[in-house]
PDB file of C-alpha atoms in Angstrom:
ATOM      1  CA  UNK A   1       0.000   0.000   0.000  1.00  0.00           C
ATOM      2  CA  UNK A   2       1.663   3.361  -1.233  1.00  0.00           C
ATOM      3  CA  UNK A   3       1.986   6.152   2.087  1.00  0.00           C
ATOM      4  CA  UNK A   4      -0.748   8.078   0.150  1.00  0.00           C
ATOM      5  CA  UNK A   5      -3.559   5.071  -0.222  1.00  0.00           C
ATOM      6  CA  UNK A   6      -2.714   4.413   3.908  1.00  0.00           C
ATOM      7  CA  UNK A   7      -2.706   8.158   4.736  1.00  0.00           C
ATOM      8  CA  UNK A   8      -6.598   7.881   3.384  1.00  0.00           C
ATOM      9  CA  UNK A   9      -7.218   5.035   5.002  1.00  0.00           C
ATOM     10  CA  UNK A  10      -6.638   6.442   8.330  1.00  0.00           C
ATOM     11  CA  UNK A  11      -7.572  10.039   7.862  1.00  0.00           C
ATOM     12  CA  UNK A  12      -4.410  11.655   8.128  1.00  0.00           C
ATOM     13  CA  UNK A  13      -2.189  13.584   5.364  1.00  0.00           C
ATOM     14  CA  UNK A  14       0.379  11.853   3.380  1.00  0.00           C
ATOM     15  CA  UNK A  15       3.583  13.804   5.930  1.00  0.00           C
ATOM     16  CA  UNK A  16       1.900  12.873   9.013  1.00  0.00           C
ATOM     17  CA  UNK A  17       0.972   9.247   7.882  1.00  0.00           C
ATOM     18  CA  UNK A  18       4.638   9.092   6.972  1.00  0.00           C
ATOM     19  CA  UNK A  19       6.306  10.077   9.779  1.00  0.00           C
ATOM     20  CA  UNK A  20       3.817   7.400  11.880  1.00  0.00           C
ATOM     21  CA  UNK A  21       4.991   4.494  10.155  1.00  0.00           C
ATOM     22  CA  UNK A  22       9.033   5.649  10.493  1.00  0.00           C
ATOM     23  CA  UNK A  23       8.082   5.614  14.251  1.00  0.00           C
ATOM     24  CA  UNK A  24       6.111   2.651  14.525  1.00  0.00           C
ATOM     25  CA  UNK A  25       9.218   1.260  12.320  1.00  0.00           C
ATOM     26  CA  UNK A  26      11.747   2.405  14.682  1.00  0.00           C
ATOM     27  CA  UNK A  27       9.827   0.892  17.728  1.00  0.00           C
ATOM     28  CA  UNK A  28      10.322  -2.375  16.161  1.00  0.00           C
ATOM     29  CA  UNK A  29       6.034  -2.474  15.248  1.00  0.00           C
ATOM     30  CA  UNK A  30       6.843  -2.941  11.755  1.00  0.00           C
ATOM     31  CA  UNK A  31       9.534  -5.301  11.117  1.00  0.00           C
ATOM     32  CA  UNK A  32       9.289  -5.587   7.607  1.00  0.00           C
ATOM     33  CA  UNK A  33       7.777  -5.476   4.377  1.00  0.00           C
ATOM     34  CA  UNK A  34       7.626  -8.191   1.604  1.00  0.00           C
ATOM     35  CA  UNK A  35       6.147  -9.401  -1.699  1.00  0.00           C
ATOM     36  CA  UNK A  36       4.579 -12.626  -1.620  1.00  0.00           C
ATOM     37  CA  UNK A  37       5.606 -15.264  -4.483  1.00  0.00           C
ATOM     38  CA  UNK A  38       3.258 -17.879  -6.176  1.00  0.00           C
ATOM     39  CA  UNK A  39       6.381 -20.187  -5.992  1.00  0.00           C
ATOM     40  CA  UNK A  40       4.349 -22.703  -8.306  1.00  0.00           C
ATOM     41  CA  UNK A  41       4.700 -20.473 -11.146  1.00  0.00           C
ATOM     42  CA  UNK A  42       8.446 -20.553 -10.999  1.00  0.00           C
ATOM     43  CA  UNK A  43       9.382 -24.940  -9.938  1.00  0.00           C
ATOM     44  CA  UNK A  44       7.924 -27.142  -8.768  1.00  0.00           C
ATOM     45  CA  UNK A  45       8.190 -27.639  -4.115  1.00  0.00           C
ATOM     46  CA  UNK A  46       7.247 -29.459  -1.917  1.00  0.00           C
ATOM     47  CA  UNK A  47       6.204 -27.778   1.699  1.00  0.00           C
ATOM     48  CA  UNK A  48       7.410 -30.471   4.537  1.00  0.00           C
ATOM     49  CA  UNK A  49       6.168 -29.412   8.743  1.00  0.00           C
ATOM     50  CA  UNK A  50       9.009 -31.212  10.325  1.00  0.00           C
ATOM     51  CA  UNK A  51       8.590 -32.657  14.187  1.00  0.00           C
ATOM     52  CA  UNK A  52      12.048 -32.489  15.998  1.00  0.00           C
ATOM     53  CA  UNK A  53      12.337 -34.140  19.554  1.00  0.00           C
ATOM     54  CA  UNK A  54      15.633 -33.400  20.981  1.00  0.00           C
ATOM     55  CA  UNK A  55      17.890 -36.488  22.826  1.00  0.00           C
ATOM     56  CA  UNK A  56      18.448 -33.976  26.135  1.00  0.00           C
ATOM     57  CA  UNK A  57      16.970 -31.099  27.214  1.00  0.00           C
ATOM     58  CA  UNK A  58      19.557 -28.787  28.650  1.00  0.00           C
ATOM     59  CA  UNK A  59      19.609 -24.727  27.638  1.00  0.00           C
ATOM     60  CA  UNK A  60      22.692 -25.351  26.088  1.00  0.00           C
ATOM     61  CA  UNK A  61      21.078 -28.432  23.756  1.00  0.00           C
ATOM     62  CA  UNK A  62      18.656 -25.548  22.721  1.00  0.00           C
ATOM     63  CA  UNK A  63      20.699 -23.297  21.676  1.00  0.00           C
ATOM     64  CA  UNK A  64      23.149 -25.865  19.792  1.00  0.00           C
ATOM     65  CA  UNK A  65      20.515 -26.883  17.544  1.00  0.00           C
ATOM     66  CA  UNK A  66      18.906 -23.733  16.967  1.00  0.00           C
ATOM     67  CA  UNK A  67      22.202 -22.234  16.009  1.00  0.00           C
ATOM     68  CA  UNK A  68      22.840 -24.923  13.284  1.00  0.00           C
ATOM     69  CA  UNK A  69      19.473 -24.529  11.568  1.00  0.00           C
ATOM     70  CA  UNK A  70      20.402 -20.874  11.544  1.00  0.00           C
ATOM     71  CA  UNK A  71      22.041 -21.232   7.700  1.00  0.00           C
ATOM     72  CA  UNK A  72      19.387 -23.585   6.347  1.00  0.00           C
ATOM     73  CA  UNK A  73      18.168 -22.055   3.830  1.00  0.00           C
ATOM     74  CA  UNK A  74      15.367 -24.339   2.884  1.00  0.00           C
ATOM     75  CA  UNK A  75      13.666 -23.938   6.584  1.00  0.00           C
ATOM     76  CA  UNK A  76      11.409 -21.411   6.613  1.00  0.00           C
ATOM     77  CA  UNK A  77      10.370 -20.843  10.569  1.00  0.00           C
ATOM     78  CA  UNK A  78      11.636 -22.698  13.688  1.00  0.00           C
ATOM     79  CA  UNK A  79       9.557 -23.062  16.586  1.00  0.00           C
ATOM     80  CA  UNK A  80       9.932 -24.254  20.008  1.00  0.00           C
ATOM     81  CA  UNK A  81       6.563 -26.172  20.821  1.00  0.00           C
ATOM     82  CA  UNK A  82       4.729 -27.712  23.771  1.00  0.00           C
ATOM     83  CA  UNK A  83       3.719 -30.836  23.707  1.00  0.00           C
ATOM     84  CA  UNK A  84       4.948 -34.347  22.486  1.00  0.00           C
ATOM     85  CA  UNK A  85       7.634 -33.093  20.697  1.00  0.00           C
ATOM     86  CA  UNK A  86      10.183 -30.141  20.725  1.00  0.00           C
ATOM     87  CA  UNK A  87      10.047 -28.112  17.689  1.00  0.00           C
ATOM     88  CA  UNK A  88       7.814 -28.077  14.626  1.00  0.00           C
ATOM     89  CA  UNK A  89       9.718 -26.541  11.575  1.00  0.00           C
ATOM     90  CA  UNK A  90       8.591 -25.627   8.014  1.00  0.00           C
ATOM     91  CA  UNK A  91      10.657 -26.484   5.111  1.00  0.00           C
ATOM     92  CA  UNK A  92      10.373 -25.136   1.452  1.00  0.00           C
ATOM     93  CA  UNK A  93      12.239 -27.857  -0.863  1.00  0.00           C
ATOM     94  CA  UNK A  94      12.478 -28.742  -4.197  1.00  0.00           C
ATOM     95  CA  UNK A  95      11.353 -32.476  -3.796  1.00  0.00           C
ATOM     96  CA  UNK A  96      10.912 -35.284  -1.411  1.00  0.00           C
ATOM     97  CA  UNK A  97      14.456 -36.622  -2.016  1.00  0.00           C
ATOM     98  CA  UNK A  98      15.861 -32.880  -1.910  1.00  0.00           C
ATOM     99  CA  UNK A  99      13.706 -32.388   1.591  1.00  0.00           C
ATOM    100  CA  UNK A 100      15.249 -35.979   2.673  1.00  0.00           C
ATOM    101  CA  UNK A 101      18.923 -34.896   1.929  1.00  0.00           C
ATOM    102  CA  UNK A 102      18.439 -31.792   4.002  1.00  0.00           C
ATOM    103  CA  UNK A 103      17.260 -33.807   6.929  1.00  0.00           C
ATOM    104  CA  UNK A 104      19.894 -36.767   6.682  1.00  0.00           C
ATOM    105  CA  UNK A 105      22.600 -33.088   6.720  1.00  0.00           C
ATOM    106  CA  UNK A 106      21.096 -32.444   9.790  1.00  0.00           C
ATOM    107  CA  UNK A 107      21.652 -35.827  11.135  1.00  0.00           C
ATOM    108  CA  UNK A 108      25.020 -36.165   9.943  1.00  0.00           C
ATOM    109  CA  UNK A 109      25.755 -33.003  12.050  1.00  0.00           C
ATOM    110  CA  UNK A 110      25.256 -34.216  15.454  1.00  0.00           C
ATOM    111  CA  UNK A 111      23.037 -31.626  16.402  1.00  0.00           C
ATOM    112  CA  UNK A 112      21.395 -33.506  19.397  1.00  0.00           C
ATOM    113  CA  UNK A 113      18.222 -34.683  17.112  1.00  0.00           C
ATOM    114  CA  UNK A 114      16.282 -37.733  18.840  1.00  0.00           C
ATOM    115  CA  UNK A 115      13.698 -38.752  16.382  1.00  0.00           C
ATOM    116  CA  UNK A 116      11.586 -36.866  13.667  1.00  0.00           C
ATOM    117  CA  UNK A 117       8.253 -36.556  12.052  1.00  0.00           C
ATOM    118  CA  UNK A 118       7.568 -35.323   8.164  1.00  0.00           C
ATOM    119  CA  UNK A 119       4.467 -34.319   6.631  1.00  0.00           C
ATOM    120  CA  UNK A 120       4.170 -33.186   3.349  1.00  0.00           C
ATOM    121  CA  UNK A 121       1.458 -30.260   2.682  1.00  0.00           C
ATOM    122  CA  UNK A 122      -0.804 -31.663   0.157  1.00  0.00           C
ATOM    123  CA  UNK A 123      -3.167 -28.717  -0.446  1.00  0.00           C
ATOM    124  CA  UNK A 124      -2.961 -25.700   1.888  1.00  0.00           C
ATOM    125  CA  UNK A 125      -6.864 -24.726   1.130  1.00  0.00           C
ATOM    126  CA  UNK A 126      -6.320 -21.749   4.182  1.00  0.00           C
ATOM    127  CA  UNK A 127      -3.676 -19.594   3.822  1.00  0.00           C
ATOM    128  CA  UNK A 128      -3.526 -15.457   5.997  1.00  0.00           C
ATOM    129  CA  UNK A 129      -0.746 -13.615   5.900  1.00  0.00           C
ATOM    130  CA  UNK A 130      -2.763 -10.621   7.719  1.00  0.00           C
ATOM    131  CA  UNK A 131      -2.950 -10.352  11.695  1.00  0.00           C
ATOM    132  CA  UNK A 132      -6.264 -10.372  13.311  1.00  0.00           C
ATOM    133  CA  UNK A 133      -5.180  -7.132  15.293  1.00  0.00           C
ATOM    134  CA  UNK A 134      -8.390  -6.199  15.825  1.00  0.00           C
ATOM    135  CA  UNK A 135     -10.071  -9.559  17.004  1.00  0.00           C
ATOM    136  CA  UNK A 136      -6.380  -9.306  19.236  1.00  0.00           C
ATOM    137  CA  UNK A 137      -6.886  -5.931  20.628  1.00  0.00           C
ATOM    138  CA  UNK A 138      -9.924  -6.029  21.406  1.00  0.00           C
ATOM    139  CA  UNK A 139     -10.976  -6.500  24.696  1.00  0.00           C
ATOM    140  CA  UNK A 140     -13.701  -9.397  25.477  1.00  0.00           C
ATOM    141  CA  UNK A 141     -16.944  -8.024  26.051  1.00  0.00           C
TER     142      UNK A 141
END
């Protein structure tokens, strides 16, 4: 959305609305901006959630496997979980086998991995890349 189409949006000027978002961005409100790619028009992927249960459990066991996912460049979040497992991670590959090599890497590496879980996205009918701020903001009444 250009600075002009927001500034009418929420009633302000075009200067004003500016100078909003550069603060809001400098609070750390807005971390970023971003196009979002039809991927499927340029090769074919795969999209692989990944279940990760660690072998101990110690801060430093944390932090030694988060730090070697760091420079994967297939994984596309990380997150530490509750629950029957440790982490559930989403993966962008090219294929199965290319997905498969990735993991057995991670193996190979030592990283404290236990056991893990694939499953490969078959149709993702419900996709939202917008916040429900309002629904989040809003008190309950």
């Amino acid at each position: 959305m250009t600075n002009a189409n927001l500034a009418d949006a929420v009633g302000l000027s075009a200067s004003p609305c500016l100078q909003r978002v550069k603060r809001l961005e400098s609070a750390g409100y807005i971390t970023g901006y971003g196009a979002q790619i039809n991927l499927a028009k340029l090769t074919e992927n795969i999209m692989v959630f990944t279940e990760i249960t660690l072998v101990d459990h110690r801060k430093e066991d944390f932090v030694r496997f988060e730090a070697n996912l760091r420079n994967v460049e297939e994984l596309m979040e990380c997150h530490l979980v509750s629950g029957g497992y440790d982490y559930l991670l989403r993966f962008v590959s090219r294929s199965v086998n290319h997905y498969q090599e990735r993991m057995e890497n991670l193996l190979e590496r030592n990283i404290g991995i236990e056991k893990y879980f694939s499953y490969i996205v078959l149709k993702s009918p419900i996709v939202k890349n917008v916040l429900p701020l309002k629904t989040l903001l809003d008190p309950p009444q």
